[in-house]
Amino acid sequence: MLKGGDMMPLEQMMTLKALRVRKGLTQNDVANIMGVNRMTIIKWEKDAGNMPIKYMSRFSELYKYPMNAIFFGNVISFRDKLNVEEGRK
């Protein structure tokens, strides 16, 4: 069982964009909810590595998904890591 700060296995993690699409929201919807502009959401969906922690917890609440299961980083890096993980199986 994972503890609060433990990371989920990569194949169980989701990106911000995947969670937004799953929830049926547009980038504008999320920007309005989060109190930022659409360009910020676009930037964070590509690379959330520098996102302030307060927004990380708000995304977790918005998407009703554990914060340690959301990938907050570079999406290209995430895909590369997933491909490596899949290759090991």
PDB file of N, CA and C in Angstrom, residues 11-73:
ATOM      1  N   GLU A  11       2.711   3.519 -14.798  1.00  0.00           N
ATOM      2  CA  GLU A  11       1.576   3.101 -15.629  1.00  0.00           C
ATOM      3  C   GLU A  11       0.228   3.403 -14.986  1.00  0.00           C
ATOM      4  N   GLN A  12       0.207   3.741 -13.698  1.00  0.00           N
ATOM      5  CA  GLN A  12      -1.033   4.109 -13.015  1.00  0.00           C
ATOM      6  C   GLN A  12      -1.192   5.620 -12.884  1.00  0.00           C
ATOM      7  N   MET A  13      -0.172   6.372 -13.265  1.00  0.00           N
ATOM      8  CA  MET A  13      -0.237   7.827 -13.153  1.00  0.00           C
ATOM      9  C   MET A  13      -0.951   8.414 -14.366  1.00  0.00           C
ATOM     10  N   MET A  14      -1.506   9.611 -14.176  1.00  0.00           N
ATOM     11  CA  MET A  14      -2.182  10.300 -15.271  1.00  0.00           C
ATOM     12  C   MET A  14      -1.644  11.713 -15.396  1.00  0.00           C
ATOM     13  N   THR A  15      -1.658  12.220 -16.616  1.00  0.00           N
ATOM     14  CA  THR A  15      -1.231  13.593 -16.864  1.00  0.00           C
ATOM     15  C   THR A  15      -2.400  14.539 -16.605  1.00  0.00           C
ATOM     16  N   LEU A  16      -2.079  15.817 -16.461  1.00  0.00           N
ATOM     17  CA  LEU A  16      -3.128  16.816 -16.262  1.00  0.00           C
ATOM     18  C   LEU A  16      -4.097  16.843 -17.437  1.00  0.00           C
ATOM     19  N   LYS A  17      -3.574  16.756 -18.652  1.00  0.00           N
ATOM     20  CA  LYS A  17      -4.444  16.782 -19.834  1.00  0.00           C
ATOM     21  C   LYS A  17      -5.379  15.578 -19.843  1.00  0.00           C
ATOM     22  N   ALA A  18      -4.854  14.402 -19.559  1.00  0.00           N
ATOM     23  CA  ALA A  18      -5.692  13.196 -19.549  1.00  0.00           C
ATOM     24  C   ALA A  18      -6.808  13.315 -18.515  1.00  0.00           C
ATOM     25  N   LEU A  19      -6.489  13.855 -17.354  1.00  0.00           N
ATOM     26  CA  LEU A  19      -7.500  14.030 -16.312  1.00  0.00           C
ATOM     27  C   LEU A  19      -8.544  15.064 -16.724  1.00  0.00           C
ATOM     28  N   ARG A  20      -8.099  16.151 -17.352  1.00  0.00           N
ATOM     29  CA  ARG A  20      -9.035  17.190 -17.807  1.00  0.00           C
ATOM     30  C   ARG A  20      -9.999  16.626 -18.842  1.00  0.00           C
ATOM     31  N   VAL A  21      -9.454  15.909 -19.819  1.00  0.00           N
ATOM     32  CA  VAL A  21     -10.288  15.331 -20.874  1.00  0.00           C
ATOM     33  C   VAL A  21     -11.266  14.319 -20.278  1.00  0.00           C
ATOM     34  N   ARG A  22     -10.775  13.501 -19.359  1.00  0.00           N
ATOM     35  CA  ARG A  22     -11.628  12.504 -18.699  1.00  0.00           C
ATOM     36  C   ARG A  22     -12.785  13.164 -17.954  1.00  0.00           C
ATOM     37  N   LYS A  23     -12.523  14.342 -17.400  1.00  0.00           N
ATOM     38  CA  LYS A  23     -13.544  15.077 -16.640  1.00  0.00           C
ATOM     39  C   LYS A  23     -14.489  15.848 -17.569  1.00  0.00           C
ATOM     40  N   GLY A  24     -14.140  15.956 -18.868  1.00  0.00           N
ATOM     41  CA  GLY A  24     -14.993  16.657 -19.826  1.00  0.00           C
ATOM     42  C   GLY A  24     -14.874  18.169 -19.760  1.00  0.00           C
ATOM     43  N   LEU A  25     -13.718  18.659 -19.322  1.00  0.00           N
ATOM     44  CA  LEU A  25     -13.501  20.099 -19.198  1.00  0.00           C
ATOM     45  C   LEU A  25     -12.604  20.613 -20.319  1.00  0.00           C
ATOM     46  N   THR A  26     -12.795  21.878 -20.676  1.00  0.00           N
ATOM     47  CA  THR A  26     -11.896  22.530 -21.626  1.00  0.00           C
ATOM     48  C   THR A  26     -10.770  23.204 -20.849  1.00  0.00           C
ATOM     49  N   GLN A  27      -9.746  23.625 -21.578  1.00  0.00           N
ATOM     50  CA  GLN A  27      -8.660  24.372 -20.932  1.00  0.00           C
ATOM     51  C   GLN A  27      -9.195  25.671 -20.346  1.00  0.00           C
ATOM     52  N   ASN A  28     -10.147  26.309 -21.031  1.00  0.00           N
ATOM     53  CA  ASN A  28     -10.751  27.533 -20.496  1.00  0.00           C
ATOM     54  C   ASN A  28     -11.509  27.257 -19.203  1.00  0.00           C
ATOM     55  N   ASP A  29     -12.251  26.147 -19.163  1.00  0.00           N
ATOM     56  CA  ASP A  29     -12.974  25.778 -17.937  1.00  0.00           C
ATOM     57  C   ASP A  29     -12.006  25.665 -16.763  1.00  0.00           C
ATOM     58  N   VAL A  30     -10.928  24.929 -16.977  1.00  0.00           N
ATOM     59  CA  VAL A  30      -9.953  24.699 -15.903  1.00  0.00           C
ATOM     60  C   VAL A  30      -9.279  26.007 -15.504  1.00  0.00           C
ATOM     61  N   ALA A  31      -8.945  26.835 -16.487  1.00  0.00           N
ATOM     62  CA  ALA A  31      -8.317  28.130 -16.191  1.00  0.00           C
ATOM     63  C   ALA A  31      -9.225  28.969 -15.300  1.00  0.00           C
ATOM     64  N   ASN A  32     -10.509  29.011 -15.618  1.00  0.00           N
ATOM     65  CA  ASN A  32     -11.457  29.787 -14.812  1.00  0.00           C
ATOM     66  C   ASN A  32     -11.577  29.221 -13.402  1.00  0.00           C
ATOM     67  N   ILE A  33     -11.646  27.910 -13.284  1.00  0.00           N
ATOM     68  CA  ILE A  33     -11.757  27.272 -11.968  1.00  0.00           C
ATOM     69  C   ILE A  33     -10.506  27.538 -11.126  1.00  0.00           C
ATOM     70  N   MET A  34      -9.340  27.469 -11.762  1.00  0.00           N
ATOM     71  CA  MET A  34      -8.070  27.621 -11.048  1.00  0.00           C
ATOM     72  C   MET A  34      -7.662  29.083 -10.844  1.00  0.00           C
ATOM     73  N   GLY A  35      -8.324  29.995 -11.542  1.00  0.00           N
ATOM     74  CA  GLY A  35      -7.987  31.407 -11.395  1.00  0.00           C
ATOM     75  C   GLY A  35      -6.711  31.808 -12.109  1.00  0.00           C
ATOM     76  N   VAL A  36      -6.428  31.123 -13.218  1.00  0.00           N
ATOM     77  CA  VAL A  36      -5.260  31.446 -14.046  1.00  0.00           C
ATOM     78  C   VAL A  36      -5.743  31.607 -15.484  1.00  0.00           C
ATOM     79  N   ASN A  37      -4.842  31.999 -16.384  1.00  0.00           N
ATOM     80  CA  ASN A  37      -5.270  32.118 -17.775  1.00  0.00           C
ATOM     81  C   ASN A  37      -5.059  30.803 -18.523  1.00  0.00           C
ATOM     82  N   ARG A  38      -5.677  30.712 -19.695  1.00  0.00           N
ATOM     83  CA  ARG A  38      -5.624  29.484 -20.497  1.00  0.00           C
ATOM     84  C   ARG A  38      -4.193  29.114 -20.872  1.00  0.00           C
ATOM     85  N   MET A  39      -3.360  30.104 -21.153  1.00  0.00           N
ATOM     86  CA  MET A  39      -1.970  29.824 -21.532  1.00  0.00           C
ATOM     87  C   MET A  39      -1.216  29.123 -20.392  1.00  0.00           C
ATOM     88  N   THR A  40      -1.549  29.460 -19.168  1.00  0.00           N
ATOM     89  CA  THR A  40      -0.924  28.793 -18.017  1.00  0.00           C
ATOM     90  C   THR A  40      -1.324  27.320 -17.985  1.00  0.00           C
ATOM     91  N   ILE A  41      -2.587  27.037 -18.260  1.00  0.00           N
ATOM     92  CA  ILE A  41      -3.045  25.642 -18.297  1.00  0.00           C
ATOM     93  C   ILE A  41      -2.340  24.891 -19.420  1.00  0.00           C
ATOM     94  N   ILE A  42      -2.224  25.514 -20.586  1.00  0.00           N
ATOM     95  CA  ILE A  42      -1.515  24.889 -21.712  1.00  0.00           C
ATOM     96  C   ILE A  42      -0.084  24.561 -21.298  1.00  0.00           C
ATOM     97  N   LYS A  43       0.581  25.525 -20.669  1.00  0.00           N
ATOM     98  CA  LYS A  43       1.968  25.325 -20.220  1.00  0.00           C
ATOM     99  C   LYS A  43       2.054  24.182 -19.210  1.00  0.00           C
ATOM    100  N   TRP A  44       1.176  24.177 -18.221  1.00  0.00           N
ATOM    101  CA  TRP A  44       1.206  23.144 -17.189  1.00  0.00           C
ATOM    102  C   TRP A  44       0.879  21.767 -17.752  1.00  0.00           C
ATOM    103  N   GLU A  45       0.004  21.705 -18.760  1.00  0.00           N
ATOM    104  CA  GLU A  45      -0.316  20.403 -19.349  1.00  0.00           C
ATOM    105  C   GLU A  45       0.880  19.828 -20.105  1.00  0.00           C
ATOM    106  N   LYS A  46       1.779  20.686 -20.552  1.00  0.00           N
ATOM    107  CA  LYS A  46       2.996  20.222 -21.235  1.00  0.00           C
ATOM    108  C   LYS A  46       4.114  19.927 -20.241  1.00  0.00           C
ATOM    109  N   ASP A  47       4.217  20.757 -19.200  1.00  0.00           N
ATOM    110  CA  ASP A  47       5.283  20.594 -18.210  1.00  0.00           C
ATOM    111  C   ASP A  47       4.880  21.290 -16.916  1.00  0.00           C
ATOM    112  N   ALA A  48       4.446  20.507 -15.951  1.00  0.00           N
ATOM    113  CA  ALA A  48       3.989  21.058 -14.671  1.00  0.00           C
ATOM    114  C   ALA A  48       5.075  21.008 -13.609  1.00  0.00           C
ATOM    115  N   GLY A  49       6.310  20.834 -14.037  1.00  0.00           N
ATOM    116  CA  GLY A  49       7.410  20.688 -13.095  1.00  0.00           C
ATOM    117  C   GLY A  49       7.645  21.885 -12.197  1.00  0.00           C
ATOM    118  N   ASN A  50       7.296  23.074 -12.660  1.00  0.00           N
ATOM    119  CA  ASN A  50       7.509  24.288 -11.859  1.00  0.00           C
ATOM    120  C   ASN A  50       6.210  24.854 -11.291  1.00  0.00           C
ATOM    121  N   MET A  51       5.167  24.066 -11.292  1.00  0.00           N
ATOM    122  CA  MET A  51       3.877  24.525 -10.792  1.00  0.00           C
ATOM    123  C   MET A  51       3.933  24.699  -9.271  1.00  0.00           C
ATOM    124  N   PRO A  52       3.407  25.817  -8.748  1.00  0.00           N
ATOM    125  CA  PRO A  52       3.346  25.983  -7.294  1.00  0.00           C
ATOM    126  C   PRO A  52       2.524  24.855  -6.653  1.00  0.00           C
ATOM    127  N   ILE A  53       2.953  24.399  -5.495  1.00  0.00           N
ATOM    128  CA  ILE A  53       2.329  23.264  -4.808  1.00  0.00           C
ATOM    129  C   ILE A  53       0.843  23.494  -4.552  1.00  0.00           C
ATOM    130  N   LYS A  54       0.437  24.736  -4.307  1.00  0.00           N
ATOM    131  CA  LYS A  54      -0.982  24.987  -4.020  1.00  0.00           C
ATOM    132  C   LYS A  54      -1.857  24.583  -5.198  1.00  0.00           C
ATOM    133  N   TYR A  55      -1.344  24.725  -6.411  1.00  0.00           N
ATOM    134  CA  TYR A  55      -2.122  24.329  -7.583  1.00  0.00           C
ATOM    135  C   TYR A  55      -2.139  22.809  -7.742  1.00  0.00           C
ATOM    136  N   MET A  56      -1.070  22.153  -7.342  1.00  0.00           N
ATOM    137  CA  MET A  56      -1.044  20.688  -7.422  1.00  0.00           C
ATOM    138  C   MET A  56      -2.176  20.097  -6.589  1.00  0.00           C
ATOM    139  N   SER A  57      -2.333  20.593  -5.379  1.00  0.00           N
ATOM    140  CA  SER A  57      -3.399  20.066  -4.524  1.00  0.00           C
ATOM    141  C   SER A  57      -4.772  20.454  -5.061  1.00  0.00           C
ATOM    142  N   ARG A  58      -4.882  21.624  -5.677  1.00  0.00           N
ATOM    143  CA  ARG A  58      -6.166  22.035  -6.255  1.00  0.00           C
ATOM    144  C   ARG A  58      -6.538  21.163  -7.452  1.00  0.00           C
ATOM    145  N   PHE A  59      -5.537  20.784  -8.268  1.00  0.00           N
ATOM    146  CA  PHE A  59      -5.810  19.867  -9.378  1.00  0.00           C
ATOM    147  C   PHE A  59      -6.278  18.518  -8.843  1.00  0.00           C
ATOM    148  N   SER A  60      -5.657  18.058  -7.787  1.00  0.00           N
ATOM    149  CA  SER A  60      -6.047  16.791  -7.179  1.00  0.00           C
ATOM    150  C   SER A  60      -7.506  16.843  -6.724  1.00  0.00           C
ATOM    151  N   GLU A  61      -7.895  17.939  -6.101  1.00  0.00           N
ATOM    152  CA  GLU A  61      -9.281  18.117  -5.654  1.00  0.00           C
ATOM    153  C   GLU A  61     -10.233  18.219  -6.841  1.00  0.00           C
ATOM    154  N   LEU A  62      -9.872  19.017  -7.836  1.00  0.00           N
ATOM    155  CA  LEU A  62     -10.725  19.227  -9.005  1.00  0.00           C
ATOM    156  C   LEU A  62     -10.995  17.917  -9.732  1.00  0.00           C
ATOM    157  N   TYR A  63      -9.944  17.148  -9.962  1.00  0.00           N
ATOM    158  CA  TYR A  63     -10.078  15.916 -10.733  1.00  0.00           C
ATOM    159  C   TYR A  63     -10.411  14.703  -9.868  1.00  0.00           C
ATOM    160  N   LYS A  64     -10.466  14.925  -8.537  1.00  0.00           N
ATOM    161  CA  LYS A  64     -10.753  13.832  -7.599  1.00  0.00           C
ATOM    162  C   LYS A  64      -9.827  12.643  -7.875  1.00  0.00           C
ATOM    163  N   TYR A  65      -8.544  12.959  -7.905  1.00  0.00           N
ATOM    164  CA  TYR A  65      -7.505  11.974  -8.201  1.00  0.00           C
ATOM    165  C   TYR A  65      -6.353  12.244  -7.247  1.00  0.00           C
ATOM    166  N   PRO A  66      -5.765  11.218  -6.652  1.00  0.00           N
ATOM    167  CA  PRO A  66      -4.696  11.436  -5.664  1.00  0.00           C
ATOM    168  C   PRO A  66      -3.523  12.231  -6.247  1.00  0.00           C
ATOM    169  N   MET A  67      -3.034  13.181  -5.474  1.00  0.00           N
ATOM    170  CA  MET A  67      -1.936  14.022  -5.946  1.00  0.00           C
ATOM    171  C   MET A  67      -0.710  13.189  -6.309  1.00  0.00           C
ATOM    172  N   ASN A  68      -0.455  12.107  -5.576  1.00  0.00           N
ATOM    173  CA  ASN A  68       0.729  11.293  -5.868  1.00  0.00           C
ATOM    174  C   ASN A  68       0.530  10.395  -7.091  1.00  0.00           C
ATOM    175  N   ALA A  69      -0.652  10.467  -7.712  1.00  0.00           N
ATOM    176  CA  ALA A  69      -0.924   9.686  -8.920  1.00  0.00           C
ATOM    177  C   ALA A  69      -1.058  10.580 -10.152  1.00  0.00           C
ATOM    178  N   ILE A  70      -0.836  11.881  -9.967  1.00  0.00           N
ATOM    179  CA  ILE A  70      -0.850  12.823 -11.088  1.00  0.00           C
ATOM    180  C   ILE A  70       0.593  13.104 -11.461  1.00  0.00           C
ATOM    181  N   PHE A  71       0.898  13.005 -12.749  1.00  0.00           N
ATOM    182  CA  PHE A  71       2.263  13.273 -13.200  1.00  0.00           C
ATOM    183  C   PHE A  71       2.443  14.777 -13.347  1.00  0.00           C
ATOM    184  N   PHE A  72       3.227  15.379 -12.458  1.00  0.00           N
ATOM    185  CA  PHE A  72       3.559  16.802 -12.512  1.00  0.00           C
ATOM    186  C   PHE A  72       4.979  16.927 -13.037  1.00  0.00           C
ATOM    187  N   GLY A  73       5.126  16.946 -14.319  1.00  0.00           N
ATOM    188  CA  GLY A  73       6.441  17.041 -14.937  1.00  0.00           C
ATOM    189  C   GLY A  73       6.292  17.251 -16.426  1.00  0.00           C
TER     190      GLY A  73
END
